[in-house]
N, CA, C and O atoms as a CHARMM CRD file, in Angstrom:
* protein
*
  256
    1    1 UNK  N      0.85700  -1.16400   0.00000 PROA 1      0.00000
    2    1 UNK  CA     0.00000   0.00000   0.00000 PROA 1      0.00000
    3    1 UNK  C      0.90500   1.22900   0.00000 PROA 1      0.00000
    4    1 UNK  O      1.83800   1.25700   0.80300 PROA 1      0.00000
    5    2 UNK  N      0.71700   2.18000  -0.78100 PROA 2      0.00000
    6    2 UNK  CA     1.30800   3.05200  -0.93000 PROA 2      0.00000
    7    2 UNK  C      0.65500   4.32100  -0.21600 PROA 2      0.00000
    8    2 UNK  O     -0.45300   4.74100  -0.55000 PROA 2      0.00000
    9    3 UNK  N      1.52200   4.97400   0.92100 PROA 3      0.00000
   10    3 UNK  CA     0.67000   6.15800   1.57300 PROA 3      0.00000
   11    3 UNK  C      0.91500   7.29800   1.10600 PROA 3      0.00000
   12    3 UNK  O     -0.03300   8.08300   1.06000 PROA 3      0.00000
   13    4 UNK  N      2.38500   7.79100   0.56700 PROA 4      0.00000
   14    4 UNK  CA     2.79100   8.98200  -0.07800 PROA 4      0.00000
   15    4 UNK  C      3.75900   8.49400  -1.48400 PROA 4      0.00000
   16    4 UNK  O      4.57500   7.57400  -1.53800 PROA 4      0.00000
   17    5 UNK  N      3.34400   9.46100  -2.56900 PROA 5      0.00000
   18    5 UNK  CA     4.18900   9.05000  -3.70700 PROA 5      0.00000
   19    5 UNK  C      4.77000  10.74900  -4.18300 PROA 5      0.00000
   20    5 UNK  O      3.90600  11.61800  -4.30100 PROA 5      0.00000
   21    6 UNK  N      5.48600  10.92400  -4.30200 PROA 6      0.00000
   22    6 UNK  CA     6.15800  12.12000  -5.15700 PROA 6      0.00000
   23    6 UNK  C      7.38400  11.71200  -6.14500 PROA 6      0.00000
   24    6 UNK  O      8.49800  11.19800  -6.04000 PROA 6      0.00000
   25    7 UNK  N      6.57500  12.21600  -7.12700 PROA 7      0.00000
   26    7 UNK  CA     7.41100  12.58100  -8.40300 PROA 7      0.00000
   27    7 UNK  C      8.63900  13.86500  -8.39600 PROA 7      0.00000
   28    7 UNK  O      8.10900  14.93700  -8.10600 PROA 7      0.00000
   29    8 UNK  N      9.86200  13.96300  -8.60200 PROA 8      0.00000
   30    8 UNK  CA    10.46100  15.10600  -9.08100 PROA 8      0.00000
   31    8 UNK  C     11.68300  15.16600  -9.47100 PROA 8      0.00000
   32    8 UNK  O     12.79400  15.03200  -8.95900 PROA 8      0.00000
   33    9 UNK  N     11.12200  15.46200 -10.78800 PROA 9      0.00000
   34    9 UNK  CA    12.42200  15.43800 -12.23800 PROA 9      0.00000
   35    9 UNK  C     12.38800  14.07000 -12.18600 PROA 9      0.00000
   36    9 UNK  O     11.26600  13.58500 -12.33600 PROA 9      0.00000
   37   10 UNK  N     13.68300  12.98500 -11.94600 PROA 10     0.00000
   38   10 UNK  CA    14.03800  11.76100 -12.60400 PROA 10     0.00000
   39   10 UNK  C     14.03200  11.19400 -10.89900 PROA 10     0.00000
   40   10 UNK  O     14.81000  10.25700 -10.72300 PROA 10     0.00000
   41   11 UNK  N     13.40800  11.55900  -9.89300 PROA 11     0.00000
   42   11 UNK  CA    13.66600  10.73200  -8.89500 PROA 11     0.00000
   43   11 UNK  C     12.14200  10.26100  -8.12700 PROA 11     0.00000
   44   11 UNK  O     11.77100  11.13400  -7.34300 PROA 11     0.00000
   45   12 UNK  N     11.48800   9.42200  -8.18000 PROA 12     0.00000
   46   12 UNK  CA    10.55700   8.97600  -7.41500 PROA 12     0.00000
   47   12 UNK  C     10.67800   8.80000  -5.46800 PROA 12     0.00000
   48   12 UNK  O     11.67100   8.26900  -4.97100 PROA 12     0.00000
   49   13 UNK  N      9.84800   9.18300  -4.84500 PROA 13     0.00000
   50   13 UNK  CA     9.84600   9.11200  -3.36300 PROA 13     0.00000
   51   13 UNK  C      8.53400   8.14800  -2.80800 PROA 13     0.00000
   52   13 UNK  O      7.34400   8.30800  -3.08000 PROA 13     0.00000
   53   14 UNK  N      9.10400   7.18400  -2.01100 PROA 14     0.00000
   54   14 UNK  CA     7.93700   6.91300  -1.68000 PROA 14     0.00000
   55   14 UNK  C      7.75400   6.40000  -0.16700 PROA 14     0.00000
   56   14 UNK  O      8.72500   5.91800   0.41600 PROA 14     0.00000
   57   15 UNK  N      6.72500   6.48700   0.35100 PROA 15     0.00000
   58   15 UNK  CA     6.24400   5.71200   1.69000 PROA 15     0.00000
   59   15 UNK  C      5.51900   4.75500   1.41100 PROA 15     0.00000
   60   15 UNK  O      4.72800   4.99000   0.49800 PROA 15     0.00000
   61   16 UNK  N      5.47300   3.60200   1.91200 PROA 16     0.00000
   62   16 UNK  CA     4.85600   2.37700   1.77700 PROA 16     0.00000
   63   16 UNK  C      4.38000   1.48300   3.01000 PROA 16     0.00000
   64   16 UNK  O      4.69800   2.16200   3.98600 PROA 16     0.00000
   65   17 UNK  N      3.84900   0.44400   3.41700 PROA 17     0.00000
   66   17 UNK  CA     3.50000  -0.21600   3.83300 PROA 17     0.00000
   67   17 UNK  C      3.61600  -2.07000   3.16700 PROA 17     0.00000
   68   17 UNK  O      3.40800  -2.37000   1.99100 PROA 17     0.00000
   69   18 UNK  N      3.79800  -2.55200   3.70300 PROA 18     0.00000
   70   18 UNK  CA     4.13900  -3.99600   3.09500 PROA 18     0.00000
   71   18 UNK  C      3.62800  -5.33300   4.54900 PROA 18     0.00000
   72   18 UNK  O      3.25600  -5.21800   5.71700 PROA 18     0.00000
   73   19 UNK  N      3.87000  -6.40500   3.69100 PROA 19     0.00000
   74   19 UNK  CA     3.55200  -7.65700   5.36800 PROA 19     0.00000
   75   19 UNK  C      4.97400  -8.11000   5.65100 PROA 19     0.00000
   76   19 UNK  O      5.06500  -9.07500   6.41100 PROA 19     0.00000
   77   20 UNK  N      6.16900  -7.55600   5.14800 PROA 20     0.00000
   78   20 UNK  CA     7.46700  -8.02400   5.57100 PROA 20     0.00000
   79   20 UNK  C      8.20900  -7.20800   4.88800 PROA 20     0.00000
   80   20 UNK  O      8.04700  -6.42200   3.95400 PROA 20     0.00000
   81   21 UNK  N      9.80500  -7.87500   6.13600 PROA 21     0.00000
   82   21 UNK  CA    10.93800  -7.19900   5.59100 PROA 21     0.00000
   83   21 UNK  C     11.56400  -7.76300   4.16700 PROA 21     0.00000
   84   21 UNK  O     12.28400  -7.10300   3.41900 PROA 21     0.00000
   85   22 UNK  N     11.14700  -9.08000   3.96300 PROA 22     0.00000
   86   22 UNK  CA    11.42300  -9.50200   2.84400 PROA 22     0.00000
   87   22 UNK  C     10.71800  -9.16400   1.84100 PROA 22     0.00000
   88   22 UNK  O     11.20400  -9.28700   0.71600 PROA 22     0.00000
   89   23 UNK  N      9.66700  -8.75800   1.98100 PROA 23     0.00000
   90   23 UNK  CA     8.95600  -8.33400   0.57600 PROA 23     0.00000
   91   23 UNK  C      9.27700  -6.76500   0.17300 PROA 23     0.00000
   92   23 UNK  O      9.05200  -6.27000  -0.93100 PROA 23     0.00000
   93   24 UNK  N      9.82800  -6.11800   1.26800 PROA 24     0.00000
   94   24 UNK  CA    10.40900  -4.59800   1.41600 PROA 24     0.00000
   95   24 UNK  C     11.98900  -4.80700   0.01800 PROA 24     0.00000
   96   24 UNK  O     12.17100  -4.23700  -1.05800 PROA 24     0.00000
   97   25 UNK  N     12.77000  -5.81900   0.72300 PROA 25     0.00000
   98   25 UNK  CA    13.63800  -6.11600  -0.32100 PROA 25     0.00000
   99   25 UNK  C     13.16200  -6.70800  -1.72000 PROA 25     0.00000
  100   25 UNK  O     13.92900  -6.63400  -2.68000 PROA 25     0.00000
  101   26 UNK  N     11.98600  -7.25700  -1.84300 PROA 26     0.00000
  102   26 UNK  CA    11.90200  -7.79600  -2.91000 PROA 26     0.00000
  103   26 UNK  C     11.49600  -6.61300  -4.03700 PROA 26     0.00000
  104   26 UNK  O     11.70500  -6.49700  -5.24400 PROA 26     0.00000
  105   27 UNK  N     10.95700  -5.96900  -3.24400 PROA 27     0.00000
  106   27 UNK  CA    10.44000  -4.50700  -4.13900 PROA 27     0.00000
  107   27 UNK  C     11.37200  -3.63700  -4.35500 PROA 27     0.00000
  108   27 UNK  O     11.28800  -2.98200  -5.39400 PROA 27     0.00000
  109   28 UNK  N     12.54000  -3.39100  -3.40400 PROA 28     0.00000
  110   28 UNK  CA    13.99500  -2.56300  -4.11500 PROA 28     0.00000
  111   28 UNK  C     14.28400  -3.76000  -4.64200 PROA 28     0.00000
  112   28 UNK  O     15.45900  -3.40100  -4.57000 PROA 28     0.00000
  113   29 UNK  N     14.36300  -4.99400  -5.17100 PROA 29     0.00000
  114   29 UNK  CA    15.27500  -5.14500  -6.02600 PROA 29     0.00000
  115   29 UNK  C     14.59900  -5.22400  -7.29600 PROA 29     0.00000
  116   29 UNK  O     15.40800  -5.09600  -8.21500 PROA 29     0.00000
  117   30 UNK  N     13.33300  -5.39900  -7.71100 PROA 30     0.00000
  118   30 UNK  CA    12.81900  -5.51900  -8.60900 PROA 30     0.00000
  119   30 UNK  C     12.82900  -4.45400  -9.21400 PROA 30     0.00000
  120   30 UNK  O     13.01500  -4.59300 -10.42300 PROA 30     0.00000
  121   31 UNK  N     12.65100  -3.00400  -8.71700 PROA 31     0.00000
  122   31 UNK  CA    12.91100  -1.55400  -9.15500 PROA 31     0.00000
  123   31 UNK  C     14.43200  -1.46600  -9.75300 PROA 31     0.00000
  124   31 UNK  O     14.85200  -0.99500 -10.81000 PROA 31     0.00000
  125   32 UNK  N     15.08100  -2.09900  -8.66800 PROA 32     0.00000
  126   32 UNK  CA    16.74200  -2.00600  -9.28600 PROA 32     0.00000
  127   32 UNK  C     16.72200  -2.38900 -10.46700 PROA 32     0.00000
  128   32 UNK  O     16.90900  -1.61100 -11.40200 PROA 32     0.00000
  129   33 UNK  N     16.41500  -4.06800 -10.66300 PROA 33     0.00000
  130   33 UNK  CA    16.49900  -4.70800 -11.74200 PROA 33     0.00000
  131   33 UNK  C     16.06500  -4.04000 -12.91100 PROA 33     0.00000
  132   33 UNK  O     16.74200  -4.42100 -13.86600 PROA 33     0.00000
  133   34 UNK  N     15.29800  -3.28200 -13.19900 PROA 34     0.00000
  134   34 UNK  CA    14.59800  -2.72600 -14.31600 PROA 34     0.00000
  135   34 UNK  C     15.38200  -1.78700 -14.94000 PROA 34     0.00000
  136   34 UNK  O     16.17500  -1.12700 -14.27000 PROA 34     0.00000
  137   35 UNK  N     15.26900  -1.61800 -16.22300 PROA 35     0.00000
  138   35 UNK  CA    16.03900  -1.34800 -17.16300 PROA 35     0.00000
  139   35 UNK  C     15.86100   0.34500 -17.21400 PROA 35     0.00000
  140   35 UNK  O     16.66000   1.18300 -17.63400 PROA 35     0.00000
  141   36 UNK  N     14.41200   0.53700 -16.58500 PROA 36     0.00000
  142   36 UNK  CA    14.29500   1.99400 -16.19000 PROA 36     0.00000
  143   36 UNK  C     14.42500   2.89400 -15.49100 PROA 36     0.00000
  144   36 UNK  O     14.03100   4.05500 -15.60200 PROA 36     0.00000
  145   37 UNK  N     15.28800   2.13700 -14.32500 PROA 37     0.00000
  146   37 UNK  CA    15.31400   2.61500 -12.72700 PROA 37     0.00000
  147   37 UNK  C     16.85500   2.33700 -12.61900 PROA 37     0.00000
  148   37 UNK  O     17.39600   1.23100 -12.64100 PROA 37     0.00000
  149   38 UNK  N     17.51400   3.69800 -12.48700 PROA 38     0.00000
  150   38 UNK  CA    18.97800   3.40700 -12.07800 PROA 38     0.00000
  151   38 UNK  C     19.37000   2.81900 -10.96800 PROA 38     0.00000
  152   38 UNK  O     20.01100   1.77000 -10.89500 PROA 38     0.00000
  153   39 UNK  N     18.81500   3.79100  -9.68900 PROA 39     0.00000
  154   39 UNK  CA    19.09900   2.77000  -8.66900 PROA 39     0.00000
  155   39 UNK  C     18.03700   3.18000  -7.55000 PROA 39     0.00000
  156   39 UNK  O     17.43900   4.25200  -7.64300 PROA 39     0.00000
  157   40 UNK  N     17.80600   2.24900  -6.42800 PROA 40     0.00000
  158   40 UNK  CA    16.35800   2.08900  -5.66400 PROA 40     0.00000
  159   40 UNK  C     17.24400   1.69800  -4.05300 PROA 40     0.00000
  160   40 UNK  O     18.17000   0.91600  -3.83900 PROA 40     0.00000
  161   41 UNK  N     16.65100   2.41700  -3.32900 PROA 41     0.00000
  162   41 UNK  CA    17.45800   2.60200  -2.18300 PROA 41     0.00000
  163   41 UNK  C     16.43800   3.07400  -1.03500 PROA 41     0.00000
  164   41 UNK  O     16.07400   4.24300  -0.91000 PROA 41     0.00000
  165   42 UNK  N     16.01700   1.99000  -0.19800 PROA 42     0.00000
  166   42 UNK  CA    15.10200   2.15100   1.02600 PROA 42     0.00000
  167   42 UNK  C     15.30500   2.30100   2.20300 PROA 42     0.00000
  168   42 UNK  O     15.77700   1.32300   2.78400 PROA 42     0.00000
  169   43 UNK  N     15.02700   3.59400   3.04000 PROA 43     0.00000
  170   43 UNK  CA    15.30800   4.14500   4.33400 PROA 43     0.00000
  171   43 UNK  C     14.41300   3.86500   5.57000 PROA 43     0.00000
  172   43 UNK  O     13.27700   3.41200   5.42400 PROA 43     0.00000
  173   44 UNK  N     14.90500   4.12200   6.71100 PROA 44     0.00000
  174   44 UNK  CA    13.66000   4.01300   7.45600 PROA 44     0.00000
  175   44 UNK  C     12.50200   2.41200   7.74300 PROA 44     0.00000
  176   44 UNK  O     11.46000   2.43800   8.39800 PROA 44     0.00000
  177   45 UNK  N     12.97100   1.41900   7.18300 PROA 45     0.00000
  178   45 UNK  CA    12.08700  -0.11000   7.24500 PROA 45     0.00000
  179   45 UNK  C     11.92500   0.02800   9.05800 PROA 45     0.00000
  180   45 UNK  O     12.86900   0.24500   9.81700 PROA 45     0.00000
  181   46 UNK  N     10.42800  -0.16800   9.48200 PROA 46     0.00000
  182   46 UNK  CA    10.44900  -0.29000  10.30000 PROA 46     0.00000
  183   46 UNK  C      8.80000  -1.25500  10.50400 PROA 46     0.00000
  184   46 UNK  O      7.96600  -1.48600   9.62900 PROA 46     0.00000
  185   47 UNK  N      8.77700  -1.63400  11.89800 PROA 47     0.00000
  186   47 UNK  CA     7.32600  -2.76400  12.18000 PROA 47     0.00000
  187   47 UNK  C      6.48100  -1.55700  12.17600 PROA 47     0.00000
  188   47 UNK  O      6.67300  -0.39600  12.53700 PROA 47     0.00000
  189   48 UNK  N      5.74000  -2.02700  11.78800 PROA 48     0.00000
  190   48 UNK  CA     4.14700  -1.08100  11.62900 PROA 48     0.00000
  191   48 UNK  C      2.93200  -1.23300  12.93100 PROA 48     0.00000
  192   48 UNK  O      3.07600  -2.20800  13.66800 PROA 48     0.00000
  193   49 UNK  N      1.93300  -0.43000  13.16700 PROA 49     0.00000
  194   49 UNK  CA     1.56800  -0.84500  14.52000 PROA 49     0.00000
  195   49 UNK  C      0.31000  -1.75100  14.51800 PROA 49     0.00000
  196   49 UNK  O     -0.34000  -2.16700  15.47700 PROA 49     0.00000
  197   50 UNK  N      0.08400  -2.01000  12.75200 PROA 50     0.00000
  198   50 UNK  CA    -0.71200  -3.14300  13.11700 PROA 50     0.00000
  199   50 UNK  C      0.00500  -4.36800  12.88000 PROA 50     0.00000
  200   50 UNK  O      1.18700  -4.27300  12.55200 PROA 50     0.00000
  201   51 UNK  N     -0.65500  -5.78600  13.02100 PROA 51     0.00000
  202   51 UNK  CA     0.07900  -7.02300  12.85400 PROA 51     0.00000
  203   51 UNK  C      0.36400  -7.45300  11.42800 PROA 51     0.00000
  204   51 UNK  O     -0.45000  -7.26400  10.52500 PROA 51     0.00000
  205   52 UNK  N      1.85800  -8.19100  11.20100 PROA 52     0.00000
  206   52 UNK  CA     2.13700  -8.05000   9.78200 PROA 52     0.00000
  207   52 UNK  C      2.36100  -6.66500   9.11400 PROA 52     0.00000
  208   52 UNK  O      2.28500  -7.04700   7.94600 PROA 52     0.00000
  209   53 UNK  N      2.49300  -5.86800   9.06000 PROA 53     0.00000
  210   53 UNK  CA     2.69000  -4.67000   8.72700 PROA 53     0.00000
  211   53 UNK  C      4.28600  -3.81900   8.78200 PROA 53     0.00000
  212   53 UNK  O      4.70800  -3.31200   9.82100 PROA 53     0.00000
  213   54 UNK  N      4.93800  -3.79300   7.63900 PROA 54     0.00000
  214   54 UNK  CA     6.23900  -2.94300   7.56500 PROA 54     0.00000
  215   54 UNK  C      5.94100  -1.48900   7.07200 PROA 54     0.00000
  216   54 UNK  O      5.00800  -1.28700   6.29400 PROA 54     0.00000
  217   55 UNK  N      6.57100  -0.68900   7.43400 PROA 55     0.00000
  218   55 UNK  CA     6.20900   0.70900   6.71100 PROA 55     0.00000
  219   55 UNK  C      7.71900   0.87800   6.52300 PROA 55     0.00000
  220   55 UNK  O      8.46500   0.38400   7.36800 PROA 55     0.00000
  221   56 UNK  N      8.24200   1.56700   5.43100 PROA 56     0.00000
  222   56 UNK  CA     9.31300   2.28000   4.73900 PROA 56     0.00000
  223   56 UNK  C      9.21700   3.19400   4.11600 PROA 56     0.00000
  224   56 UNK  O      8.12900   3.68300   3.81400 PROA 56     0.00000
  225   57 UNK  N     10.43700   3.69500   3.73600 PROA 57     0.00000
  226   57 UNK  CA    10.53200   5.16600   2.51800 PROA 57     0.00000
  227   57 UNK  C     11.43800   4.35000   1.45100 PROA 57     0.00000
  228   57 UNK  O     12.42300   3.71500   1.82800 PROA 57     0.00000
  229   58 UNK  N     11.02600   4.41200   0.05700 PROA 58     0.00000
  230   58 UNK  CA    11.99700   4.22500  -0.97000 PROA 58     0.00000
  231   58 UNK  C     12.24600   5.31900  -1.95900 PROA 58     0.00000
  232   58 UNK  O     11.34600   6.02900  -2.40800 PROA 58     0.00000
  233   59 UNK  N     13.26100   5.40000  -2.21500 PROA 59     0.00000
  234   59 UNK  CA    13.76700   6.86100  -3.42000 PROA 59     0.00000
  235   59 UNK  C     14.52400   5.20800  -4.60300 PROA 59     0.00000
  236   59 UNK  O     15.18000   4.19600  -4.35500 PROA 59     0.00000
  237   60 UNK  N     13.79800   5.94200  -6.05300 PROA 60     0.00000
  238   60 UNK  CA    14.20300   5.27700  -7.21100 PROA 60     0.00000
  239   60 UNK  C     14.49600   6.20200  -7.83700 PROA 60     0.00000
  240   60 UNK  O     13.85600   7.23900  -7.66300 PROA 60     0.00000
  241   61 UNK  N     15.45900   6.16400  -8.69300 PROA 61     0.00000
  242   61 UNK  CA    16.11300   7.22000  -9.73200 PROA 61     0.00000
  243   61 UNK  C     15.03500   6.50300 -10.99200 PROA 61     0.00000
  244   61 UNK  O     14.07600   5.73100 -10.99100 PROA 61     0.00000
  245   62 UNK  N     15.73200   7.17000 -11.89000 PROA 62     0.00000
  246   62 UNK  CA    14.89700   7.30000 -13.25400 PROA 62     0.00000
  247   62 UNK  C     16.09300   7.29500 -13.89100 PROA 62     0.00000
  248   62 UNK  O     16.88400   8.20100 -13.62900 PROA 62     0.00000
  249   63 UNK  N     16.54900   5.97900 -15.12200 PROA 63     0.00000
  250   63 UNK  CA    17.28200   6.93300 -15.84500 PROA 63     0.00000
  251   63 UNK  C     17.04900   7.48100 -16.82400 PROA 63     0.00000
  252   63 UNK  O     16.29500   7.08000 -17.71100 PROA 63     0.00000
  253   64 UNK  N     18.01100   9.04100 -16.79200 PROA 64     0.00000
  254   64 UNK  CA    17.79200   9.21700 -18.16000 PROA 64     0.00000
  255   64 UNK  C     17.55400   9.00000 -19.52900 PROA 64     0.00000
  256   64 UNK  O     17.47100   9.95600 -20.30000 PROA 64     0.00000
């Protein structure tokens, strides 16, 4: 679930919500992997206050 998204210029921001820390990584790497996204780099992973619940921040570049 996505709670905040911002666009600006070539860099995406985001806050999220997820049911794990592994699925937190699975989503930076799949952004990495892509042929459109230079690089994807997530701050902040932390437990969320309901059950199952991760919340993070991810920043993805864009490339040019």
């Amino acid at each position: 679930k996505v709670r905040e998204l911002t666009v600006d210029g070539g860099t995406i921001l985001m806050e999220a919500e997820t049911t794990s820390f592994d699925a937190v990584e699975k989503l930076k790497h799949t952004f990495a992997a892509s042929t459109q996204f230079a690089d994807a780099s997530v701050t902040e992973p932390r437990v969320g206050a309901a059950p199952n619940q991760v919340v993070f921040r991810m920043t993805v570049t864009v490339r040019p």
